[in-house]
GROMACS .gro file of N, CA and C in nm:
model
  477
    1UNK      N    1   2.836   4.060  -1.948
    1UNK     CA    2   2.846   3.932  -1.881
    1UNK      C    3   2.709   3.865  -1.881
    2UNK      N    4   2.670   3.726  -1.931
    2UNK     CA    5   2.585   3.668  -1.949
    2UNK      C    6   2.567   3.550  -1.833
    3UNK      N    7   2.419   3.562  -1.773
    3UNK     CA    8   2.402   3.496  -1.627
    3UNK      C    9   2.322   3.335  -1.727
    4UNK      N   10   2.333   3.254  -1.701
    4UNK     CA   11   2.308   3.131  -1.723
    4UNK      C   12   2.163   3.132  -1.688
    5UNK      N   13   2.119   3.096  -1.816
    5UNK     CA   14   1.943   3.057  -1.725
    5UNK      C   15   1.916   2.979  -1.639
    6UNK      N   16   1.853   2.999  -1.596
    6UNK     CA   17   1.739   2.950  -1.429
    6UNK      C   18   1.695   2.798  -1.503
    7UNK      N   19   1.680   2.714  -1.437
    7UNK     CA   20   1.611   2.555  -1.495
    7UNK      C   21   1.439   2.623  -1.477
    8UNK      N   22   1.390   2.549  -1.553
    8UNK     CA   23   1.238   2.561  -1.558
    8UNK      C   24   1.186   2.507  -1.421
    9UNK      N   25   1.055   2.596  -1.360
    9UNK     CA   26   1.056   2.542  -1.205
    9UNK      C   27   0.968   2.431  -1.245
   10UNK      N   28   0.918   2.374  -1.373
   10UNK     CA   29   0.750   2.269  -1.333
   10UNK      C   30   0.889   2.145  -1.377
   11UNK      N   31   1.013   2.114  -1.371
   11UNK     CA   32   1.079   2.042  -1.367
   11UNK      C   33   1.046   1.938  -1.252
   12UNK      N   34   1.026   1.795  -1.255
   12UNK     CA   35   1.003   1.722  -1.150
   12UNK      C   36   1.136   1.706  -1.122
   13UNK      N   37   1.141   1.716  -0.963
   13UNK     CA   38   1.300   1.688  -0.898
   13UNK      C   39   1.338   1.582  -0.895
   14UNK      N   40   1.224   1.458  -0.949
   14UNK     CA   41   1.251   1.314  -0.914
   14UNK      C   42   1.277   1.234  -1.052
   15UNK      N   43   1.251   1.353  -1.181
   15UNK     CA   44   1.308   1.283  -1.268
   15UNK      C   45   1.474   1.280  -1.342
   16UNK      N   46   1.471   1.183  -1.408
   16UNK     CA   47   1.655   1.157  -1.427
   16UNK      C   48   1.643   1.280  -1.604
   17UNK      N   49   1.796   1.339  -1.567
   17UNK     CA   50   1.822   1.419  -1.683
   17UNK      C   51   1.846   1.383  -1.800
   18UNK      N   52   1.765   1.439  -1.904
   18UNK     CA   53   1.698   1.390  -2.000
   18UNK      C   54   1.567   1.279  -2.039
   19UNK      N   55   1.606   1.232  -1.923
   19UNK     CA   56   1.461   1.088  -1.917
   19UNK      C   57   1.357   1.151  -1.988
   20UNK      N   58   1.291   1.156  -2.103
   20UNK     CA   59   1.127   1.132  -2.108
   20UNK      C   60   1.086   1.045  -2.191
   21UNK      N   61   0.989   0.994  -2.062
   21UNK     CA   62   0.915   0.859  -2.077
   21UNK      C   63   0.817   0.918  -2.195
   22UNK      N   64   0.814   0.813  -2.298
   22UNK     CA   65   0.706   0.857  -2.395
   22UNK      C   66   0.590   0.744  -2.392
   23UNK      N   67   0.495   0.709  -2.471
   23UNK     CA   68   0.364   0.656  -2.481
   23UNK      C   69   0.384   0.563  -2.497
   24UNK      N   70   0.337   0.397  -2.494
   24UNK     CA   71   0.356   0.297  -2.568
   24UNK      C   72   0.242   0.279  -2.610
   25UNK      N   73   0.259   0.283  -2.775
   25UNK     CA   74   0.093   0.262  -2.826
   25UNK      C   75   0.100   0.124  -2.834
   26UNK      N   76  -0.027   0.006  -2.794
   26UNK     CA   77  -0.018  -0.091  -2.745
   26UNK      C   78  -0.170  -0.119  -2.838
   27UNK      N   79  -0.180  -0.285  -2.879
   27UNK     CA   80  -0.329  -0.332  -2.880
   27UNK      C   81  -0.356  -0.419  -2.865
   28UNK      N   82  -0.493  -0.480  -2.817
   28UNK     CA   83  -0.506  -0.620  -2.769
   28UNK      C   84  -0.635  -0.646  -2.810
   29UNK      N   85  -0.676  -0.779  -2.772
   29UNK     CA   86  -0.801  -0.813  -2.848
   29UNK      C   87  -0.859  -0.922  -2.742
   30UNK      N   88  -0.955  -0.884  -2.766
   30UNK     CA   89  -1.084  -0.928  -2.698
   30UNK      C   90  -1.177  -1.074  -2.770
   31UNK      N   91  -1.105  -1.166  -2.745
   31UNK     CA   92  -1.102  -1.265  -2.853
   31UNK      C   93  -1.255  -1.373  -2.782
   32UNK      N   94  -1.388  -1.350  -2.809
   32UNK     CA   95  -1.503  -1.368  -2.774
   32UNK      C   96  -1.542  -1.523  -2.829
   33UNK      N   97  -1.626  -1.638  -2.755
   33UNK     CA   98  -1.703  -1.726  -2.786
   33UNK      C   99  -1.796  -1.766  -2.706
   34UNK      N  100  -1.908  -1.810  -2.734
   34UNK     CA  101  -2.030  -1.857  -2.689
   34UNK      C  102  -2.004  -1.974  -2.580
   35UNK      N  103  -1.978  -1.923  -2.487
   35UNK     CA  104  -1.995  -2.065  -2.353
   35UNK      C  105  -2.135  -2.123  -2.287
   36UNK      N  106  -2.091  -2.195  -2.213
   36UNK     CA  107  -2.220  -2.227  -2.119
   36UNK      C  108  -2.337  -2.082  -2.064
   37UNK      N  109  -2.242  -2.009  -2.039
   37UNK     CA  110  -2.300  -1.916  -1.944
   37UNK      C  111  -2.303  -1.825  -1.999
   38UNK      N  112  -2.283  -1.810  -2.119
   38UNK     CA  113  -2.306  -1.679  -2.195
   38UNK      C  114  -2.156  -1.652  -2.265
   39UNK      N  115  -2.154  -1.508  -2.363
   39UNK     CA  116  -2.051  -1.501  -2.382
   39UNK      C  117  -1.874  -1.471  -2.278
   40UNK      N  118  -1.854  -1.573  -2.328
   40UNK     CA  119  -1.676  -1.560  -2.302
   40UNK      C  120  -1.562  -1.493  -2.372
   41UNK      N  121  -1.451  -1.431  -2.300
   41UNK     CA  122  -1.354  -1.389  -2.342
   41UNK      C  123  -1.218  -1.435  -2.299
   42UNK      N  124  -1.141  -1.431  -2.358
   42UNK     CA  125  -1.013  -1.498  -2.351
   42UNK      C  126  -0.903  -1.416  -2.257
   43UNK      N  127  -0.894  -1.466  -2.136
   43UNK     CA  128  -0.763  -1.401  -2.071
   43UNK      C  129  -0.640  -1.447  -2.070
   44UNK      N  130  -0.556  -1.360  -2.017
   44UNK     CA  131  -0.382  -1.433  -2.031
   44UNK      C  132  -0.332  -1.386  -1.866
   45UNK      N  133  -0.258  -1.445  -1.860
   45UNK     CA  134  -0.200  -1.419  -1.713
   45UNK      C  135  -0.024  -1.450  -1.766
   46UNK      N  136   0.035  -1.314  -1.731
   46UNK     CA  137   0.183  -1.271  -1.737
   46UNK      C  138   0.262  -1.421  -1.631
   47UNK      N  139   0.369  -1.426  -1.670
   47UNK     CA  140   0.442  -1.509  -1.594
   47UNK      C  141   0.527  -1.424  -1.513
   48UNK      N  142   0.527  -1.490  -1.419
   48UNK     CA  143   0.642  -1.505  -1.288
   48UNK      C  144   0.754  -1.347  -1.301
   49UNK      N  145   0.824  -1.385  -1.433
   49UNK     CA  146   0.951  -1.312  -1.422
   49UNK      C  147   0.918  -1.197  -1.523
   50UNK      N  148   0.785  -1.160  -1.586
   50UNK     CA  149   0.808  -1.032  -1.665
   50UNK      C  150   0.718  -0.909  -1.548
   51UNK      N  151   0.783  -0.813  -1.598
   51UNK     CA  152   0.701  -0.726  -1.566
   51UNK      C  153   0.546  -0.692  -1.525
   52UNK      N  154   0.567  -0.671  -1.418
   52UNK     CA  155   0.399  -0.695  -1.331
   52UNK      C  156   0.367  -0.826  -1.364
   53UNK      N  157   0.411  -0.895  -1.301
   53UNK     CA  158   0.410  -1.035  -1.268
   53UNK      C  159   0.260  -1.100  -1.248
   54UNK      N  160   0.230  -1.198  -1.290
   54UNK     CA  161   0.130  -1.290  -1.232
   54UNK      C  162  -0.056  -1.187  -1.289
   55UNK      N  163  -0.048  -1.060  -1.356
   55UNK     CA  164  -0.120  -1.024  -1.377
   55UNK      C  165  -0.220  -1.022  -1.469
   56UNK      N  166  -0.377  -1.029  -1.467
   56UNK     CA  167  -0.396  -1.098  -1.620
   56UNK      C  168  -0.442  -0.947  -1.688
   57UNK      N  169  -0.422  -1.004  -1.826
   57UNK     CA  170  -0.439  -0.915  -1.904
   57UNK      C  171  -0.513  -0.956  -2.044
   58UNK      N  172  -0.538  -0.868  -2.137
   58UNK     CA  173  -0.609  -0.943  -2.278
   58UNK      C  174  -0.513  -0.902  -2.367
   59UNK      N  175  -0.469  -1.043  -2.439
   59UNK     CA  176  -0.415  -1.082  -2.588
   59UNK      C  177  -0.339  -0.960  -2.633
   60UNK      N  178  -0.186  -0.894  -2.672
   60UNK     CA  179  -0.195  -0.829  -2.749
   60UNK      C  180  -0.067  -0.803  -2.756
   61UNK      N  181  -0.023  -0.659  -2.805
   61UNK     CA  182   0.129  -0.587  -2.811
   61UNK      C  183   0.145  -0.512  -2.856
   62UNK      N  184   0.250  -0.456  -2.807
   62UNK     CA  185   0.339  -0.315  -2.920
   62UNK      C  186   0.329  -0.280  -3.031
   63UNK      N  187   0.222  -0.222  -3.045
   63UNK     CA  188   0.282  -0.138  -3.252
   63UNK      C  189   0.379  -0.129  -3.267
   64UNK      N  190   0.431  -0.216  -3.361
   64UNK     CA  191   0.580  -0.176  -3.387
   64UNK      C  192   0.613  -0.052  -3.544
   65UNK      N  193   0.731  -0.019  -3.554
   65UNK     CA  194   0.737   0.086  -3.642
   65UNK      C  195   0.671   0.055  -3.783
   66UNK      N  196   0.563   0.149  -3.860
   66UNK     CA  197   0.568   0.121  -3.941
   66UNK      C  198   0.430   0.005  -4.005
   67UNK      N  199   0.374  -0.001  -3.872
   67UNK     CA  200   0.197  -0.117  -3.851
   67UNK      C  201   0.139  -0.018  -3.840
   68UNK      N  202   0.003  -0.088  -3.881
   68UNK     CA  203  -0.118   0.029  -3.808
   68UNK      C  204  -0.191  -0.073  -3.694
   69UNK      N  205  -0.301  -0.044  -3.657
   69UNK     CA  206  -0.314  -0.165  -3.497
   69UNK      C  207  -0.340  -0.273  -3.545
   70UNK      N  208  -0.459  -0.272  -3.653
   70UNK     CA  209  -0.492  -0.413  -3.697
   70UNK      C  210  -0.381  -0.512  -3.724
   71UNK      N  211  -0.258  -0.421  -3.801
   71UNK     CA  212  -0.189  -0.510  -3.832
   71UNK      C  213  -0.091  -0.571  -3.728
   72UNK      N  214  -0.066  -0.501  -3.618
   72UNK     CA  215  -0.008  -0.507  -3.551
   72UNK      C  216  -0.062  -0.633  -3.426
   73UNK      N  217  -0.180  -0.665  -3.410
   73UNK     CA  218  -0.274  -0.711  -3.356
   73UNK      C  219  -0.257  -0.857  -3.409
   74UNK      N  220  -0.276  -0.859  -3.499
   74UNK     CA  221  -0.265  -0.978  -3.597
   74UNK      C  222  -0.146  -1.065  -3.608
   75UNK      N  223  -0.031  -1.004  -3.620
   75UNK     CA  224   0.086  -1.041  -3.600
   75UNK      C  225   0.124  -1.094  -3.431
   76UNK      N  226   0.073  -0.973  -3.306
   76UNK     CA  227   0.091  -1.026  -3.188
   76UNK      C  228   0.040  -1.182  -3.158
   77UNK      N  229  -0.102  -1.135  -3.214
   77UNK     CA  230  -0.217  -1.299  -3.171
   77UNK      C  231  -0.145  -1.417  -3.217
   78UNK      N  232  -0.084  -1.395  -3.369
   78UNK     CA  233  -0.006  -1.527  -3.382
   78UNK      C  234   0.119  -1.529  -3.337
   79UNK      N  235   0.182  -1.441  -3.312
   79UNK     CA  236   0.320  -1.482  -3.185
   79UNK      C  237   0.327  -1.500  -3.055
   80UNK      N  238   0.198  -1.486  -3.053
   80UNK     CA  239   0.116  -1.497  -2.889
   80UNK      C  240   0.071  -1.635  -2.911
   81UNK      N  241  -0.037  -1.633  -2.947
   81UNK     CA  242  -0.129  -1.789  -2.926
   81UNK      C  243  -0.169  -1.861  -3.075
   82UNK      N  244  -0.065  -1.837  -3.136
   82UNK     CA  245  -0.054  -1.910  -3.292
   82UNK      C  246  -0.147  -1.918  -3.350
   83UNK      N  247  -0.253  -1.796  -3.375
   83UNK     CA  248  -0.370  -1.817  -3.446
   83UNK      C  249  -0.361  -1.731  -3.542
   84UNK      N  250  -0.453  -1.726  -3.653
   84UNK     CA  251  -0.455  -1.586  -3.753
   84UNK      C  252  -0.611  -1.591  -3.725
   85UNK      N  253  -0.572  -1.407  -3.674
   85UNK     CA  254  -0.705  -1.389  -3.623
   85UNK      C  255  -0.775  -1.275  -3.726
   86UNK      N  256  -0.917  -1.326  -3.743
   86UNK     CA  257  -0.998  -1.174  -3.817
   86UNK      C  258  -1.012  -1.077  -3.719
   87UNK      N  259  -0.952  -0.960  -3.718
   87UNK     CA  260  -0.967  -0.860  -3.634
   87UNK      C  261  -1.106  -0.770  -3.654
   88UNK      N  262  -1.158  -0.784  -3.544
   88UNK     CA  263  -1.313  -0.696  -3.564
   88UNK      C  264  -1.302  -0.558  -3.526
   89UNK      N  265  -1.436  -0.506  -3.501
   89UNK     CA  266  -1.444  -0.385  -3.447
   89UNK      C  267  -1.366  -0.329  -3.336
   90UNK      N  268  -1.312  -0.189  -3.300
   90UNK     CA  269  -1.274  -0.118  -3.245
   90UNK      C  270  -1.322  -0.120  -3.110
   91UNK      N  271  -1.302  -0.160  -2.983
   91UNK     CA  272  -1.451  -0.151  -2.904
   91UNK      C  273  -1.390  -0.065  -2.831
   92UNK      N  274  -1.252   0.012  -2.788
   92UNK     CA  275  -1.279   0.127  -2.704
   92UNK      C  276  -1.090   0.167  -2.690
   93UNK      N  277  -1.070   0.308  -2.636
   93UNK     CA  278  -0.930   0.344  -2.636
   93UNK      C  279  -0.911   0.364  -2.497
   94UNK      N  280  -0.750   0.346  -2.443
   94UNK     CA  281  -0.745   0.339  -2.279
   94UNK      C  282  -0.634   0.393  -2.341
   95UNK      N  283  -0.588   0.494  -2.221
   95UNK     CA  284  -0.454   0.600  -2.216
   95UNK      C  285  -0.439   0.536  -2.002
   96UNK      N  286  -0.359   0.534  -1.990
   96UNK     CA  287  -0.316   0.444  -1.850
   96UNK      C  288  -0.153   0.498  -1.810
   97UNK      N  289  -0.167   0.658  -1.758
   97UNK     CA  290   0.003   0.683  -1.701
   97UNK      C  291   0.001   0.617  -1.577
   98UNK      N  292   0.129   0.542  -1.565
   98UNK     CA  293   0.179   0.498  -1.410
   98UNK      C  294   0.212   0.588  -1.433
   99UNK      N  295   0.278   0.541  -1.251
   99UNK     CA  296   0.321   0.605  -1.159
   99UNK      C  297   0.497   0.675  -1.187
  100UNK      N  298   0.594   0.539  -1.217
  100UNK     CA  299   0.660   0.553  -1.285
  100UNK      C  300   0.700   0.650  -1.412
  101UNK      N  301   0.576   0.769  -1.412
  101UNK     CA  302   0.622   0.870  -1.526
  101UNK      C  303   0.588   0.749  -1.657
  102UNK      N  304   0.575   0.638  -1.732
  102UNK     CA  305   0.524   0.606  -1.839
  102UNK      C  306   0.400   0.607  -1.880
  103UNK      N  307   0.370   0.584  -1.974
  103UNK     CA  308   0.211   0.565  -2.013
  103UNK      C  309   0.238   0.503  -2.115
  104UNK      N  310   0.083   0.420  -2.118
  104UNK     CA  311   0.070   0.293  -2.214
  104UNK      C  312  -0.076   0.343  -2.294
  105UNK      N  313  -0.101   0.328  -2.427
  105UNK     CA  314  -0.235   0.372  -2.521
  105UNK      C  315  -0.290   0.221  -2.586
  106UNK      N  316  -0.343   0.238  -2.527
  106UNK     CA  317  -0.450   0.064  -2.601
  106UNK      C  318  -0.528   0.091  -2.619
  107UNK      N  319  -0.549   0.027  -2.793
  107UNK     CA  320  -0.630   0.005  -2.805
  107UNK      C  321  -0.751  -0.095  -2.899
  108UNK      N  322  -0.847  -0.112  -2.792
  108UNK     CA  323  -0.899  -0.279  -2.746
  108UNK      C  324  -1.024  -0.285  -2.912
  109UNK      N  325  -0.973  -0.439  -2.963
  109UNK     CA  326  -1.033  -0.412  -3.068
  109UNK      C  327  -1.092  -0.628  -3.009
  110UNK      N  328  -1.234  -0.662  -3.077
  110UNK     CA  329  -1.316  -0.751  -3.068
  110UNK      C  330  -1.241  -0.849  -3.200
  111UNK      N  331  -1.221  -0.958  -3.144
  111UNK     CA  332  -1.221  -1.124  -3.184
  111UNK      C  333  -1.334  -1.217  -3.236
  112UNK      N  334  -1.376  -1.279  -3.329
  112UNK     CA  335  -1.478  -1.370  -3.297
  112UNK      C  336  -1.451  -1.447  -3.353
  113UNK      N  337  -1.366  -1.448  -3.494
  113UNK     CA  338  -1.327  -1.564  -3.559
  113UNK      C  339  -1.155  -1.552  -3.608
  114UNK      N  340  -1.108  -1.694  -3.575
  114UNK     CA  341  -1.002  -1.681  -3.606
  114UNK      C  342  -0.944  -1.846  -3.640
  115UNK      N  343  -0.857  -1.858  -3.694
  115UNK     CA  344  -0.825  -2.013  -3.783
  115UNK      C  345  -0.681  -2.045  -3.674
  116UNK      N  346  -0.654  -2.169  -3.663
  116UNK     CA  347  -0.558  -2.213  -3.591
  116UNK      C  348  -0.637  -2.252  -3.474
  117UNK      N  349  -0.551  -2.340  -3.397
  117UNK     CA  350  -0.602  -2.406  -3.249
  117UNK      C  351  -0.542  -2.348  -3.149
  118UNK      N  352  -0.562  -2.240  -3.060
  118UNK     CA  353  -0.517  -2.175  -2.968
  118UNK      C  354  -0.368  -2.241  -2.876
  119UNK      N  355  -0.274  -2.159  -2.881
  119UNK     CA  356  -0.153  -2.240  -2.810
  119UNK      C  357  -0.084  -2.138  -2.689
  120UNK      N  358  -0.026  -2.150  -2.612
  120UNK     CA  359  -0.032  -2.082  -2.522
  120UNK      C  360   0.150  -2.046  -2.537
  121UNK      N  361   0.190  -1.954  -2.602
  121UNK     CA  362   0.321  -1.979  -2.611
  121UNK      C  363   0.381  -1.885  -2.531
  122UNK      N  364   0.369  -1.743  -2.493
  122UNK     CA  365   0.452  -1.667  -2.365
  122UNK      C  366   0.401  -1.656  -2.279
  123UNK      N  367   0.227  -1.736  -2.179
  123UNK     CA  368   0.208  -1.677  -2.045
  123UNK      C  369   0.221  -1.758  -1.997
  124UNK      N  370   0.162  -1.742  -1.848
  124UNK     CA  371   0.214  -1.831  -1.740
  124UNK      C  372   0.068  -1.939  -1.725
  125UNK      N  373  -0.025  -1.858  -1.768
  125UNK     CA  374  -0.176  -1.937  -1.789
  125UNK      C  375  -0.266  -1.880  -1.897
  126UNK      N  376  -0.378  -1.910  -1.913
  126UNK     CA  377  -0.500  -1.890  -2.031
  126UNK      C  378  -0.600  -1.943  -2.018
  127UNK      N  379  -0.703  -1.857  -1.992
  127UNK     CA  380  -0.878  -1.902  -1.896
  127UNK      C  381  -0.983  -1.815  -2.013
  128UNK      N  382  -1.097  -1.915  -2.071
  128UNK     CA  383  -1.195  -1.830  -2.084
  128UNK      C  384  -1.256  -1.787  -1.977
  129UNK      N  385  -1.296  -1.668  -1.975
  129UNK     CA  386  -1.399  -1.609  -1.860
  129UNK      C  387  -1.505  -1.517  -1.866
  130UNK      N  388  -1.641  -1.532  -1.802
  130UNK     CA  389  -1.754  -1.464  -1.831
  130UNK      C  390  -1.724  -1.306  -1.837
  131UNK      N  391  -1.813  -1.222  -1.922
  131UNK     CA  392  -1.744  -1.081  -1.851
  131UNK      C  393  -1.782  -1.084  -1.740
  132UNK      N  394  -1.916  -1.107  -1.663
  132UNK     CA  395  -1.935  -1.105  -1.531
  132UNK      C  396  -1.816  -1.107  -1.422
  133UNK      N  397  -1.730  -1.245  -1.499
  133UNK     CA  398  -1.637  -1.284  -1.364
  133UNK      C  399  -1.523  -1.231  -1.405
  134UNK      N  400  -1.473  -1.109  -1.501
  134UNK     CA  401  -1.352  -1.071  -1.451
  134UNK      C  402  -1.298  -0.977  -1.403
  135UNK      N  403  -1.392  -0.925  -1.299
  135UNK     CA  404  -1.370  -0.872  -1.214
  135UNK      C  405  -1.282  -0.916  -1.114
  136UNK      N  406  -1.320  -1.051  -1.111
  136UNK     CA  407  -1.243  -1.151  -1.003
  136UNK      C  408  -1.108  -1.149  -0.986
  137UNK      N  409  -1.083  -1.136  -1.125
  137UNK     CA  410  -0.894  -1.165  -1.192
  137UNK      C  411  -0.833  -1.042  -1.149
  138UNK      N  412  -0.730  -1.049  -1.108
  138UNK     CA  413  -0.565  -0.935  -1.046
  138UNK      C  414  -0.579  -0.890  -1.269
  139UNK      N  415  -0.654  -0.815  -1.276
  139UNK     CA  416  -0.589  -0.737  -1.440
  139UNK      C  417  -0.536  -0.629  -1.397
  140UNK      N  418  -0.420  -0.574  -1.476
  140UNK     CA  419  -0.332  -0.494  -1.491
  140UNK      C  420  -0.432  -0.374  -1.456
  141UNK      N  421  -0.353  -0.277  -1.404
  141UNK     CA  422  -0.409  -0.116  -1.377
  141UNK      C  423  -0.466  -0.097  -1.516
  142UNK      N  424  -0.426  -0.074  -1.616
  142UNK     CA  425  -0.432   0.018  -1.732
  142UNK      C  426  -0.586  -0.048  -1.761
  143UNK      N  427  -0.644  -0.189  -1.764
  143UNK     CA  428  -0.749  -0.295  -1.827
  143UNK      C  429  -0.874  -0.236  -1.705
  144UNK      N  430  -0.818  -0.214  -1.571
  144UNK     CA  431  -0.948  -0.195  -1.495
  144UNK      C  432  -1.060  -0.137  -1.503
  145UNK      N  433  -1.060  -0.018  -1.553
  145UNK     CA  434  -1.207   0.080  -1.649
  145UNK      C  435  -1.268  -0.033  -1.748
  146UNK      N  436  -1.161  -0.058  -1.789
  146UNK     CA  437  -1.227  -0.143  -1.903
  146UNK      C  438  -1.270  -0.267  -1.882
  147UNK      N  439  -1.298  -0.349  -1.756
  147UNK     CA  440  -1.298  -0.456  -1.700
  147UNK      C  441  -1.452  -0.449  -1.615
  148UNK      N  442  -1.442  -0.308  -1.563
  148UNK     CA  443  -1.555  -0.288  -1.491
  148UNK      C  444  -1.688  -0.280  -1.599
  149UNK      N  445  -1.654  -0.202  -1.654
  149UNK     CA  446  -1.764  -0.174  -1.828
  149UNK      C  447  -1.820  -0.307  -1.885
  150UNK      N  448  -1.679  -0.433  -1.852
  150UNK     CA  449  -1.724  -0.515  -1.990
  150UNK      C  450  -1.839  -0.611  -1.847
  151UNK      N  451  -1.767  -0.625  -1.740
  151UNK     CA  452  -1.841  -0.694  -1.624
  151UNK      C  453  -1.990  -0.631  -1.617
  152UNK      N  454  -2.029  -0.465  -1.647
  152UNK     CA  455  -2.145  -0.434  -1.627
  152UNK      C  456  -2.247  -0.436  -1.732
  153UNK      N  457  -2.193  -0.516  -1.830
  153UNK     CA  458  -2.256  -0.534  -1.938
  153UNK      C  459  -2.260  -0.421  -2.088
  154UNK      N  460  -2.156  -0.319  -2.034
  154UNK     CA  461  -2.136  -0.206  -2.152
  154UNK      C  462  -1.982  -0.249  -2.235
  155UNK      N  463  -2.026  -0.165  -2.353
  155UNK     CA  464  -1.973  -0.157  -2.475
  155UNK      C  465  -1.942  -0.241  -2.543
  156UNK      N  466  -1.981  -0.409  -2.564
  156UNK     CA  467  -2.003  -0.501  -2.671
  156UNK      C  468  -2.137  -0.480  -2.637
  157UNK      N  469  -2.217  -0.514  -2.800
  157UNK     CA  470  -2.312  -0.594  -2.801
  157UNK      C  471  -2.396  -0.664  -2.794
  158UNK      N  472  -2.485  -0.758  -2.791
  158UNK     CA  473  -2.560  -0.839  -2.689
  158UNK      C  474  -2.540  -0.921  -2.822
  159UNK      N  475  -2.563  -1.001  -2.819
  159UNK     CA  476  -2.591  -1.115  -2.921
  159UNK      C  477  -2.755  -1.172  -2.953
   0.00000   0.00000   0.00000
């Protein structure tokens, strides 16, 4: 007579059977120009009704099947803000699990030139802003490491 195995004990009791949340590899870009006050970067602020609402974030999206980031990057920026952008350097990787059991992998690659006139086609707003000041801005959990770094003057460049 054969006794049925035992469930594994590191099973979370709070997750649904079969559920696993996997990674979303994600990239965005850091789309840079020379302002008054020094260099600027381009933010976006989510609208109203998507997910984490009202939050800003930088330029980007989903690898989809079958891209690698650049390309994937490239394609977002112009279904995002109708530009074709030269994708630059790599400037850093963020792994970001909520709470929710998902996790999101970005990763943040530099802007400086790109053709087309910026259009604002899925957010709710679009602000250049010093790195200094975006600290200021509600950015998404996953951007905050990376928000504090770019505000303290690490990992771009100086010009």
């Amino acid at each position: 007579m054969e006794n049925p195995q035992p469930k594994p004990v590191h099973q979370k009791p709070h997750a649904k059977k079969g559920a696993k949340k996997s990674v979303r590899m994600v990239v965005a870009a850091m789309i840079l120009r020379s302002g008054d006050n020094g260099e600027e970067v381009l933010i976006c602020q989510r609208k109203p009704d998507q997910a984490m609402a009202l939050k800003w974030e930088f330029p980007g999206g989903k690898i989809e099947p079958g891209e690698n980031a650049v390309g994937a990057l490239a394609r977002e920026l112009n279904e995002e803000l109708g530009i074709h952008a030269q994708i630059g350097a790599p400037v850093t990787r963020v792994r970001h699990n909520y709470r929710n059991g998902g996790a999101v992998d970005i990763q943040f690659f530099v802007v400086k030139e790109f053709s087309g006139q910026l259009e604002n086609r899925i957010f709710n707003d679009m602000r250049w802003s010093t790195l200094a000041a975006l600290p200021e801005f509600d950015f998404l959990a996953a951007d905050l490491g990376l928000i504090r770094d770019l505000a303290a003057g690490k990992l771009l460049p100086t010009n």
